[in-house]
Coordinates of C-alpha atoms in Angstrom, one line a residue:
Chain E
M1423 CA -88.5 48.0 1.0
A1424 CA -92.2 48.9 1.0
K1425 CA -93.3 52.5 0.8
L1426 CA -95.4 52.3 3.9
A1427 CA -98.0 55.0 4.3
Y1428 CA -98.0 56.7 7.6
Q1429 CA -101.2 57.6 9.3
Q1430 CA -100.5 61.0 10.9
S1431 CA -102.4 60.1 14.0
P1432 CA -101.0 61.5 17.3
G1433 CA -99.9 58.0 18.2
A1434 CA -98.0 57.6 15.0
K1435 CA -96.3 60.9 15.5
A1436 CA -95.2 60.0 19.0
A1437 CA -93.8 56.7 17.6
R1438 CA -91.8 58.6 15.0
Y1439 CA -90.3 60.9 17.7
A1440 CA -89.4 57.8 19.7
I1441 CA -87.7 56.2 16.7
Y1442 CA -85.7 59.3 15.9
T1443 CA -84.7 59.6 19.6
I1444 CA -83.4 56.0 19.7
L1445 CA -81.6 56.3 16.4
V1446 CA -79.8 59.5 17.6
L1447 CA -78.9 57.9 20.9
M1448 CA -77.5 55.0 19.1
A1449 CA -75.4 57.3 16.9
V1450 CA -74.0 58.9 20.1
W1451 CA -73.1 55.5 21.5
Y1452 CA -71.2 54.6 18.4
L1453 CA -69.5 57.9 18.2
A1454 CA -68.6 58.3 21.9
P1455 CA -65.4 56.0 21.8
L1456 CA -64.1 57.9 18.8
Y1457 CA -64.7 61.2 20.6
V1458 CA -63.0 59.9 23.8
M1459 CA -60.0 58.7 21.9
L1460 CA -59.6 61.9 20.0
S1461 CA -60.1 64.3 23.0
T1462 CA -57.8 62.1 25.2
S1463 CA -55.0 62.1 22.6
L1464 CA -55.1 65.9 22.6
K1465 CA -54.9 66.3 26.4
T1466 CA -51.8 66.4 28.7
L1467 CA -51.6 63.8 31.4
D1468 CA -52.4 66.5 34.0
E1469 CA -55.6 67.4 32.1
I1470 CA -56.5 63.7 31.9
R1471 CA -56.2 63.4 35.7
A1472 CA -58.1 66.6 36.4
G1473 CA -60.9 66.2 33.9
N1474 CA -63.0 63.2 32.8
L1475 CA -63.8 61.2 29.7
M1476 CA -66.2 63.8 28.2
S1477 CA -64.3 67.0 29.1
L1478 CA -62.8 68.8 26.2
P1479 CA -59.0 69.3 26.0
G1480 CA -57.9 72.8 27.1
S1481 CA -55.9 73.4 24.0
L1482 CA -54.9 71.6 20.9
N1483 CA -51.8 69.8 22.0
F1484 CA -50.3 67.3 19.5
D1485 CA -47.4 66.2 21.7
A1486 CA -49.0 62.8 22.4
W1487 CA -49.3 62.3 18.6
R1488 CA -45.7 63.2 18.1
T1489 CA -44.6 60.8 20.8
A1490 CA -46.9 58.0 19.6
W1491 CA -45.5 58.3 16.0
G1492 CA -41.8 58.8 16.8
S1493 CA -40.7 57.9 20.3
A1494 CA -43.2 55.9 22.3
C1495 CA -41.8 52.7 23.9
T1496 CA -43.1 49.3 23.2
G1497 CA -41.2 47.1 25.5
V1498 CA -37.5 47.8 25.2
E1499 CA -37.8 49.7 21.8
C1500 CA -38.6 53.4 21.9
G1501 CA -39.0 54.3 18.2
G1502 CA -42.7 55.0 18.3
M1503 CA -45.2 53.5 15.9
K1504 CA -43.8 54.7 12.6
G1505 CA -41.7 51.6 11.9
Y1506 CA -44.6 49.3 12.6
F1507 CA -46.9 51.4 10.5
V1508 CA -44.5 50.9 7.6
N1509 CA -44.3 47.2 8.3
S1510 CA -48.1 46.9 8.1
L1511 CA -48.1 48.7 4.7
K1512 CA -45.3 46.6 3.4
M1513 CA -47.1 43.5 4.3
M1514 CA -50.6 44.7 3.3
I1515 CA -50.0 46.0 -0.2
P1516 CA -48.5 42.9 -1.8
A1517 CA -50.8 40.5 0.1
V1518 CA -53.9 42.4 -1.0
L1519 CA -52.8 42.7 -4.6
I1520 CA -51.7 39.1 -5.0
S1521 CA -54.8 37.6 -3.3
T1522 CA -57.1 39.8 -5.3
L1523 CA -55.5 38.9 -8.7
L1524 CA -55.5 35.2 -7.8
G1525 CA -59.0 35.3 -6.5
A1526 CA -60.1 36.9 -9.8
L1527 CA -58.4 34.2 -11.8
N1528 CA -59.9 31.4 -9.6
G1529 CA -63.3 32.9 -9.8
Y1530 CA -63.0 33.1 -13.6
I1531 CA -62.0 29.4 -13.8
L1532 CA -64.7 28.2 -11.3
S1533 CA -67.5 30.0 -13.3
M1534 CA -66.3 29.9 -16.9
W1535 CA -63.9 27.0 -17.1
R1536 CA -65.4 24.4 -14.9
F1537 CA -63.7 21.0 -14.9
K1538 CA -64.4 17.7 -13.2
G1539 CA -64.2 18.3 -9.5
S1540 CA -64.2 22.1 -9.7
D1541 CA -67.5 22.3 -7.8
A1542 CA -66.2 20.0 -5.1
F1543 CA -63.1 22.2 -4.9
F1544 CA -65.2 25.3 -4.5
M1545 CA -67.1 23.7 -1.6
A1546 CA -63.8 22.7 0.1
L1547 CA -62.7 26.3 -0.3
L1548 CA -66.0 27.7 1.1
I1549 CA -65.8 25.5 4.2
G1550 CA -62.3 27.1 4.8
T1551 CA -63.9 30.5 5.4
F1552 CA -65.5 29.2 8.6
L1553 CA -62.5 27.5 10.2
P1554 CA -61.0 29.2 13.2
F1555 CA -57.4 29.9 12.3
Q1556 CA -56.1 28.5 15.6
V1557 CA -56.4 25.0 14.1
V1558 CA -53.8 25.8 11.4
I1559 CA -51.3 28.1 13.1
L1560 CA -49.2 25.4 14.8
P1561 CA -48.3 23.5 11.6
M1562 CA -48.0 26.8 9.8
A1563 CA -45.3 27.9 12.2
Q1564 CA -43.5 24.6 11.7
V1565 CA -43.7 25.0 7.9
L1566 CA -42.5 28.6 7.9
A1567 CA -39.5 27.5 10.1
L1568 CA -38.7 24.7 7.6
L1569 CA -39.0 27.1 4.7
G1570 CA -36.4 29.3 6.4
L1571 CA -38.5 32.4 5.9
E1572 CA -36.9 34.6 8.5
N1573 CA -38.3 37.9 7.2
S1574 CA -41.5 38.8 9.1
T1575 CA -43.0 40.7 6.1
G1576 CA -42.5 37.8 3.7
R1577 CA -44.0 35.4 6.2
L1578 CA -47.1 37.5 6.8
V1579 CA -47.6 38.2 3.1
L1580 CA -47.5 34.4 2.4
V1581 CA -49.9 33.6 5.2
H1582 CA -52.4 36.4 4.4
V1583 CA -52.4 35.4 0.7
I1584 CA -53.1 31.7 1.5
Y1585 CA -55.9 32.5 4.0
G1586 CA -57.4 35.4 2.1
L1587 CA -57.8 33.4 -1.2
Q1588 CA -61.1 31.8 -0.1
F1589 CA -62.8 35.1 0.3
T1590 CA -61.4 36.7 -2.9
T1591 CA -62.2 33.6 -4.9
L1592 CA -65.7 33.5 -3.4
F1593 CA -66.4 37.2 -4.3
F1594 CA -65.3 36.9 -7.9
R1595 CA -66.9 33.5 -8.5
N1596 CA -70.2 34.7 -7.2
Y1597 CA -69.9 37.7 -9.5
Y1598 CA -68.8 35.8 -12.6
V1599 CA -71.6 33.3 -12.4
T1600 CA -74.0 36.2 -13.1
V1601 CA -72.1 37.1 -16.3
P1602 CA -73.7 35.4 -19.4
G1603 CA -71.6 32.5 -20.6
E1604 CA -72.4 33.5 -24.2
L1605 CA -69.9 36.3 -23.8
V1606 CA -67.1 33.9 -23.3
K1607 CA -68.4 31.5 -25.9
A1608 CA -68.4 34.2 -28.6
A1609 CA -64.9 35.3 -27.7
R1610 CA -63.7 31.7 -28.0
I1611 CA -65.2 31.3 -31.4
D1612 CA -63.3 34.5 -32.4
G1613 CA -60.2 32.7 -31.3
A1614 CA -59.5 34.4 -28.0
G1615 CA -57.7 32.2 -25.5
F1616 CA -57.9 31.8 -21.7
F1617 CA -55.9 34.9 -20.6
R1618 CA -57.1 37.1 -23.4
I1619 CA -60.8 36.5 -22.4
F1620 CA -59.9 37.2 -18.8
F1621 CA -57.9 40.4 -19.3
R1622 CA -59.9 41.9 -22.2
I1623 CA -63.5 40.9 -21.3
L1624 CA -63.9 39.9 -17.7
L1625 CA -61.5 42.0 -15.8
P1626 CA -62.7 45.3 -17.2
I1627 CA -66.3 44.6 -16.1
S1628 CA -65.2 43.5 -12.6
I1629 CA -64.4 46.9 -11.1
P1630 CA -67.1 46.7 -8.4
T1631 CA -65.9 43.3 -7.3
I1632 CA -62.3 44.3 -7.4
M1633 CA -63.2 47.2 -5.1
V1634 CA -65.0 44.9 -2.7
C1635 CA -62.0 42.6 -2.6
L1636 CA -59.5 45.4 -2.2
I1637 CA -61.4 46.9 0.7
W1638 CA -62.2 43.5 2.4
Q1639 CA -58.6 42.3 2.1
T1640 CA -57.2 45.7 3.2
T1641 CA -59.3 45.7 6.4
Q1642 CA -58.7 42.1 7.1
I1643 CA -54.9 42.2 6.7
W1644 CA -54.4 45.6 8.3
N1645 CA -56.5 44.6 11.3
D1646 CA -55.1 41.1 11.7
F1647 CA -53.5 40.4 15.1
L1648 CA -53.3 36.6 15.4
F1649 CA -51.1 36.0 12.5
G1650 CA -49.1 39.1 13.3
V1651 CA -48.4 38.1 16.9
V1652 CA -47.5 34.5 16.0
F1653 CA -45.5 34.9 12.8
S1654 CA -43.6 38.1 13.3
S1655 CA -41.0 39.2 15.8
G1656 CA -39.1 42.2 17.0
D1657 CA -39.1 45.2 14.8
G1658 CA -40.8 43.3 12.0
Q1659 CA -44.1 43.3 13.8
P1660 CA -47.2 44.9 12.3
M1661 CA -49.1 47.8 13.7
T1662 CA -51.7 45.9 15.7
V1663 CA -49.1 43.9 17.6
A1664 CA -47.1 47.1 18.3
L1665 CA -50.2 48.9 19.5
N1666 CA -51.1 46.0 21.9
N1667 CA -47.5 46.0 23.2
L1668 CA -47.6 49.7 23.8
V1669 CA -50.9 49.7 25.6
N1670 CA -50.1 46.7 27.7
T1671 CA -46.6 47.7 28.7
S1672 CA -46.5 48.1 32.4
T1673 CA -43.2 50.0 32.8
G1674 CA -43.0 53.7 33.6
V1675 CA -45.8 56.2 33.9
K1676 CA -48.8 55.2 31.8
Q1677 CA -49.3 57.7 29.0
Y1678 CA -52.9 57.4 28.2
N1679 CA -52.9 60.2 25.7
V1680 CA -50.1 58.5 23.8
D1681 CA -52.0 55.2 23.8
M1682 CA -55.1 56.9 22.3
A1683 CA -53.0 58.7 19.7
A1684 CA -51.4 55.4 18.7
A1685 CA -54.8 53.7 18.5
I1686 CA -56.1 56.4 16.2
I1687 CA -53.0 56.1 14.0
A1688 CA -53.6 52.3 13.9
A1689 CA -57.2 53.0 12.9
L1690 CA -56.6 55.7 10.3
P1691 CA -55.8 53.5 7.2
T1692 CA -59.0 51.4 7.5
L1693 CA -61.1 54.5 8.5
F1694 CA -59.8 56.2 5.4
V1695 CA -60.7 53.2 3.3
Y1696 CA -64.1 53.1 4.9
V1697 CA -64.8 56.8 4.2
V1698 CA -63.5 56.7 0.6
G1699 CA -64.8 53.3 -0.3
G1700 CA -68.1 53.8 1.7
K1701 CA -70.7 52.0 -0.4
Y1702 CA -68.2 49.3 -1.6
F1703 CA -67.3 48.7 2.0
V1704 CA -70.9 47.9 2.9
R1705 CA -71.2 45.7 -0.2
G1706 CA -67.9 44.0 0.8
L1707 CA -69.2 43.2 4.3
T1708 CA -72.5 41.9 3.1
A1709 CA -71.1 40.1 0.0
G1710 CA -71.5 36.3 0.3
A1711 CA -73.7 36.8 3.4
V1712 CA -77.0 38.0 1.9
K1713 CA -78.0 36.9 -1.5
G1714 CA -79.3 39.5 -4.0
Chain P
M658 CA -72.1 27.4 -19.9
T659 CA -68.9 25.5 -19.6
A660 CA -66.6 26.7 -22.3
S661 CA -64.2 23.7 -22.1
R662 CA -67.0 21.3 -22.9
Q663 CA -67.4 22.7 -26.4
G664 CA -66.6 20.2 -29.2
A665 CA -62.9 20.3 -30.0
P666 CA -62.5 20.0 -33.8
G667 CA -58.9 18.9 -34.0
L668 CA -56.7 19.4 -30.9
T669 CA -54.8 22.5 -31.9
F670 CA -52.2 24.0 -29.6
S671 CA -54.5 26.8 -28.4
R672 CA -57.2 24.2 -27.7
L673 CA -54.8 22.3 -25.6
A674 CA -53.7 25.4 -23.8
D675 CA -57.3 26.2 -23.0
I676 CA -57.6 22.8 -21.3
I677 CA -54.4 22.9 -19.4
L678 CA -54.2 26.6 -18.5
P679 CA -57.3 26.7 -16.2
R680 CA -56.0 23.8 -14.2
L681 CA -52.5 25.2 -14.1
V682 CA -53.7 28.6 -12.9
I683 CA -55.9 27.2 -10.2
A684 CA -53.3 24.6 -9.0
P685 CA -51.5 26.9 -6.5
T686 CA -54.8 27.8 -4.8
A687 CA -55.9 24.2 -4.7
L688 CA -52.5 23.2 -3.2
A689 CA -52.7 26.1 -0.7
C690 CA -56.2 25.0 0.3
L691 CA -55.4 21.4 0.4
I692 CA -52.2 21.8 2.5
G693 CA -53.0 25.1 4.3
F694 CA -56.4 23.9 5.5
Y695 CA -57.0 20.2 5.4
G696 CA -53.4 19.2 5.6
F697 CA -52.7 21.5 8.6
I698 CA -55.9 20.4 10.4
A699 CA -54.7 16.8 10.1
W700 CA -51.3 17.9 11.3
T701 CA -52.8 19.7 14.3
A702 CA -54.9 16.6 15.0
W703 CA -51.8 14.5 14.9
L704 CA -49.9 16.8 17.2
S705 CA -52.8 16.7 19.7
F706 CA -52.2 12.9 20.0
T707 CA -48.5 13.3 20.9
E708 CA -46.5 14.4 23.9
S709 CA -45.1 17.4 22.1
R710 CA -44.0 20.2 24.4
L711 CA -41.5 22.8 23.3
M712 CA -40.7 20.9 20.1
P713 CA -43.1 18.8 18.1
R714 CA -42.7 15.1 18.6
Y715 CA -44.5 12.7 16.3
E716 CA -44.8 9.5 18.4
W717 CA -48.3 8.5 19.0
A718 CA -49.3 9.0 22.7
G719 CA -53.0 8.4 22.6
V720 CA -55.4 10.9 24.2
V721 CA -53.1 12.1 27.0
Q722 CA -53.4 15.8 25.9
Y723 CA -57.2 15.6 25.8
I724 CA -57.2 14.0 29.3
E725 CA -55.0 16.8 30.5
L726 CA -57.2 19.4 28.8
F727 CA -60.5 18.1 30.2
G728 CA -58.9 18.0 33.7
N729 CA -57.7 21.6 33.3
D730 CA -59.8 24.1 35.2
R731 CA -58.6 27.0 33.2
W732 CA -59.8 25.3 30.0
W733 CA -63.3 24.9 31.4
Q734 CA -63.3 28.5 32.6
S735 CA -62.4 29.6 29.1
M736 CA -65.1 27.4 27.6
Q737 CA -67.6 28.8 30.1
N738 CA -66.5 32.3 29.3
L739 CA -66.9 31.6 25.6
A740 CA -70.5 30.4 26.2
V741 CA -71.3 33.5 28.2
F742 CA -69.6 35.9 25.9
G743 CA -70.7 34.2 22.7
G744 CA -74.3 33.8 23.8
L745 CA -74.7 37.4 24.9
F746 CA -72.7 38.8 22.1
I747 CA -74.7 37.1 19.5
F748 CA -78.1 37.8 21.1
V749 CA -77.5 41.4 21.9
S750 CA -75.9 42.2 18.5
L751 CA -78.8 40.5 16.7
A752 CA -81.4 42.3 18.8
I753 CA -79.8 45.8 18.4
G754 CA -79.1 45.2 14.7
L755 CA -82.6 44.1 13.9
V756 CA -84.3 46.9 15.9
M757 CA -82.1 49.6 14.3
A758 CA -82.6 48.1 10.8
V759 CA -86.4 48.2 11.3
F760 CA -86.2 51.7 12.6
L761 CA -84.0 52.9 9.8
D762 CA -86.4 51.3 7.3
Q763 CA -89.1 53.9 8.3
K764 CA -88.1 56.5 5.7
I765 CA -85.8 58.2 8.1
R766 CA -84.3 61.6 7.3
G767 CA -80.5 61.3 7.1
E768 CA -80.6 57.5 6.8
G769 CA -77.4 57.3 4.8
F770 CA -75.6 59.4 7.3
L771 CA -76.8 57.4 10.3
R772 CA -76.0 54.1 8.6
T773 CA -72.4 55.3 7.9
L774 CA -72.0 56.2 11.6
Y775 CA -73.4 52.9 12.9
L776 CA -71.0 50.9 10.6
Y777 CA -67.7 52.6 11.1
P778 CA -66.6 50.5 14.1
M779 CA -66.5 47.5 11.8
A780 CA -63.6 49.2 10.0
L781 CA -61.5 49.2 13.1
S782 CA -59.4 46.4 14.3
F783 CA -60.4 44.6 17.5
I784 CA -57.1 45.8 19.0
V785 CA -58.1 49.4 18.5
T786 CA -61.6 48.7 19.9
G787 CA -60.1 46.9 22.9
T788 CA -57.7 49.8 23.5
A789 CA -60.4 52.4 23.4
W790 CA -62.8 50.5 25.7
K791 CA -60.1 49.6 28.1
W792 CA -59.6 53.3 28.6
I793 CA -63.3 54.1 28.8
L794 CA -63.9 51.4 31.3
N795 CA -60.9 52.2 33.4
P796 CA -62.4 52.7 36.9
G797 CA -60.1 55.5 38.0
L798 CA -60.3 57.6 34.9
G799 CA -63.2 56.4 32.7
I800 CA -66.9 56.2 33.0
E801 CA -66.8 55.8 36.8
K802 CA -64.8 59.0 37.2
M803 CA -67.2 60.8 34.9
L804 CA -70.2 59.7 36.9
H805 CA -68.5 60.8 40.1
D806 CA -67.7 64.2 38.5
W807 CA -71.3 64.5 37.7
G808 CA -72.3 64.0 41.3
Y809 CA -73.2 60.3 41.3
T810 CA -70.5 59.6 43.8
Q811 CA -72.1 56.4 45.1
L812 CA -72.1 54.7 41.7
T813 CA -69.3 52.3 40.9
F814 CA -68.5 50.9 37.4
D815 CA -65.4 48.8 37.9
W816 CA -66.5 45.8 35.8
I817 CA -63.2 45.5 34.0
I818 CA -61.3 44.8 37.1
N819 CA -64.1 42.8 38.8
P820 CA -63.7 39.0 38.0
D821 CA -67.4 38.5 38.2
F822 CA -68.2 41.1 35.7
A823 CA -65.2 41.5 33.4
I824 CA -66.6 39.1 30.8
Y825 CA -69.5 41.5 30.3
T826 CA -67.1 44.3 29.3
V827 CA -65.9 42.1 26.5
V828 CA -69.6 41.8 25.4
I829 CA -70.0 45.6 25.5
A830 CA -67.0 46.2 23.3
G831 CA -67.8 43.3 21.0
V832 CA -71.4 44.5 20.5
W833 CA -70.2 48.0 19.9
Q834 CA -67.9 46.8 17.2
S835 CA -70.3 44.4 15.4
S836 CA -73.9 45.5 15.9
G837 CA -73.7 48.1 13.1
F838 CA -72.7 45.4 10.7
V839 CA -75.6 43.3 11.8
M840 CA -77.9 46.3 11.2
A841 CA -76.5 46.6 7.6
L842 CA -77.1 43.0 6.9
F843 CA -80.7 43.2 8.1
L844 CA -81.3 46.4 6.3
A845 CA -80.1 44.8 3.1
G846 CA -82.5 41.9 3.8
L847 CA -85.4 44.3 4.5
R848 CA -84.8 46.1 1.2
G849 CA -84.9 42.8 -0.7
I850 CA -88.5 42.0 0.4
D851 CA -91.2 42.1 -2.2
D852 CA -93.4 45.1 -1.8
S853 CA -96.6 43.4 -3.0
I854 CA -96.9 41.2 0.0
I855 CA -96.8 44.2 2.3
K856 CA -99.2 46.2 0.2
A857 CA -101.7 43.2 0.4
A858 CA -101.4 43.0 4.1
Q859 CA -102.0 46.8 4.4
M860 CA -105.1 46.5 2.3
D861 CA -106.3 43.9 4.8
G862 CA -105.9 46.5 7.5
A863 CA -102.8 45.1 9.3
S864 CA -101.0 47.6 11.4
L865 CA -97.3 48.4 10.9
P866 CA -96.0 46.4 14.0
T867 CA -98.1 43.5 12.9
I868 CA -96.8 43.6 9.4
Y869 CA -93.2 43.5 10.8
T870 CA -93.7 40.8 13.4
R871 CA -95.9 38.6 11.3
I872 CA -94.7 39.0 7.8
I873 CA -91.4 40.8 7.3
I874 CA -89.2 39.5 10.2
P875 CA -90.2 35.9 9.6
S876 CA -89.3 36.2 6.0
L877 CA -85.8 37.3 7.0
R878 CA -84.9 33.8 8.1
P879 CA -82.0 33.4 5.7
V880 CA -80.5 36.7 6.9
F881 CA -80.8 35.6 10.5
L882 CA -79.0 32.4 9.6
S883 CA -76.1 34.3 7.9
V884 CA -75.8 36.8 10.7
F885 CA -75.8 34.1 13.3
M886 CA -73.1 32.2 11.5
I887 CA -70.9 35.2 11.1
L888 CA -71.4 36.3 14.7
A889 CA -70.7 32.8 16.0
H890 CA -67.6 32.7 13.9
I891 CA -66.4 36.0 15.3
A892 CA -67.1 34.8 18.9
V893 CA -65.3 31.5 18.6
K894 CA -62.2 33.0 17.1
S895 CA -62.3 36.1 19.4
F896 CA -58.8 36.7 20.5
D897 CA -57.5 40.2 19.7
L898 CA -60.4 42.0 21.5
V899 CA -59.8 40.2 24.8
M900 CA -56.0 40.5 24.4
A901 CA -56.3 44.3 24.1
L902 CA -59.1 44.8 26.5
T903 CA -58.3 42.6 29.5
G904 CA -55.5 40.3 28.4
G905 CA -57.7 37.4 29.7
G906 CA -57.8 38.8 33.2
P907 CA -58.3 39.7 36.0
G908 CA -57.0 36.2 36.8
F909 CA -58.5 34.1 34.1
A910 CA -61.9 35.8 34.3
T911 CA -62.0 36.7 30.6
D912 CA -59.9 33.8 29.3
L913 CA -61.2 32.3 26.0
P914 CA -60.2 29.1 24.3
S915 CA -58.4 31.1 21.6
I916 CA -56.1 32.7 24.3
F917 CA -55.7 29.3 26.0
M918 CA -54.6 27.9 22.7
Y919 CA -52.2 30.7 21.9
Q920 CA -50.5 30.7 25.3
H921 CA -50.0 26.9 25.5
G922 CA -49.0 26.5 21.9
F923 CA -46.7 29.5 21.6
T924 CA -45.6 30.9 24.9
R925 CA -45.7 28.0 27.4
G926 CA -44.1 25.3 25.3
Q927 CA -47.1 23.0 25.5
L928 CA -47.6 22.2 21.8
G929 CA -49.6 19.1 22.3
L930 CA -52.0 20.7 24.7
G931 CA -52.3 23.7 22.4
A932 CA -53.1 21.4 19.5
A933 CA -55.8 19.6 21.5
S934 CA -57.4 22.9 22.5
A935 CA -57.3 24.0 18.8
M936 CA -59.1 20.8 17.8
M937 CA -61.8 21.5 20.5
M938 CA -62.2 25.0 19.0
L939 CA -62.7 23.5 15.6
F940 CA -65.3 21.1 16.9
T941 CA -67.1 23.9 18.7
A942 CA -67.2 26.0 15.5
T943 CA -68.3 23.0 13.5
A944 CA -70.9 22.0 16.0
V945 CA -72.4 25.5 15.7
V946 CA -72.2 26.1 12.0
M947 CA -72.7 22.7 10.4
P948 CA -76.2 21.9 11.4
L949 CA -77.4 25.3 10.3
L950 CA -75.6 25.1 7.0
Y951 CA -76.9 21.6 6.5
S952 CA -80.5 22.5 7.2
E953 CA -80.3 25.5 4.9
L954 CA -78.8 23.4 2.1
R955 CA -81.6 20.9 2.4
R956 CA -84.2 23.7 2.4
E957 CA -82.7 25.1 -0.8
R958 CA -82.7 21.8 -2.6
R959 CA -86.3 21.1 -1.6
G960 CA -87.4 24.6 -2.4

């Protein structure tokens, strides 16, 4: 925004100190839970009882991490988080790729190949982004039962693709309407067809939008709980559901350090995406929300 | 713009393909949208007018489920909780987000770094956030114990197990998760404002706070609207955060419509009642979002 000039009066200086102080305090407030999770996961249960939230672990002890990954109990099963972690990956990767590709094609059609009713269809799709999913999950469960899709991963991929399409379509459509139509016209005069134009001209210039979609869909699907808890069962459950089972299991001695280690494991993939995809992540979150 | 509207000199095979292909490619999405959203909403609506319990039954039974729902104390408790949680969550997130965005906009050293820090909770799932805060708020081991260790032994902070205050712990965790994101949206909005207006105001001798309160913040109206709609949407569908943080308890002190719906629809064999509560959630979301969307669309058309 504006390059505002600062009068270096004592008052203005004090104001700047106040601003910095508040900003740093806010940073501490955002970081504290991460610190608490990490330090707790490295403590033994005795250390946890003796110390408090902010105390540092006495030594680097990764036992809780090993337990969380390989042998923690969620209900009756005691195989740790690793199986559920793999479930989430197996569900996320195909769902993200399919919904992104379809979203790109849809966006391409809704911007470059408009037909009668395509604008109305786009509106119908947009409204879908605001619906609470609770209003569709009962029929969805009926349909999945009718289809005989027993496999949890297959079910979740299908559900995530269907309910992710509005967002991916929206991202690509909003990007493609900014691409000059002459580009496509010229290609058509040269005899290029529907798919050729898409794969040769539009897709190569869509890298930023593809990144936004991949990141958005990855975080949405990895972090989903509602669909996971409703449409999966037993050892086919995704990571979020398993973590919730672990934390809210009431049998045996509560192993807080294992809970925290499991929570960090559940957070690692999306944190990784956030760190690597940084600026695209912000763009993905703000896309469609703020114009320009 | 529309390529398919070009004159078609002779309907060759490739021309025909260009007409059919787009429709063919978009058909699965159209079908998914039509059935998966609008069809399923109609289906849920129908279920809500039947006596379905464990299994769906499709005989019309009138408004029995709605009568049962409106006579259900737990439902009203969950709606009241949604109002308290939603109202506070939206207001506090907006306030914190806006203030931080304005502060960050003051040519702050390390702005990129701070922005990254503020935003990372958004990458986490609500289950992770709930798990972390459940631990921090644990009266025996969390903040309360820390305060006692530091010598403030008379202080108590047992909100999470106190039915009168538990809902506020959901607000705390929700705000922690979402306020950084609100900050990012406002910051993007601030950066999009035309410099010349601000320069002119400065020439006229307006102070920085005046410029913000009189000129900059009012011009962020569309951003306020987007942020409000996103936060309202998060609040209405909030489910995972409460499930991980309090499980709806103690008692039903942090119960929300989403949890009511899930439990009746899927674990208590009350399909009809679950469907009715889902329809009420849809109406709530629509009632909040539609008037805003409508007024904004009208503004855009007129402007």
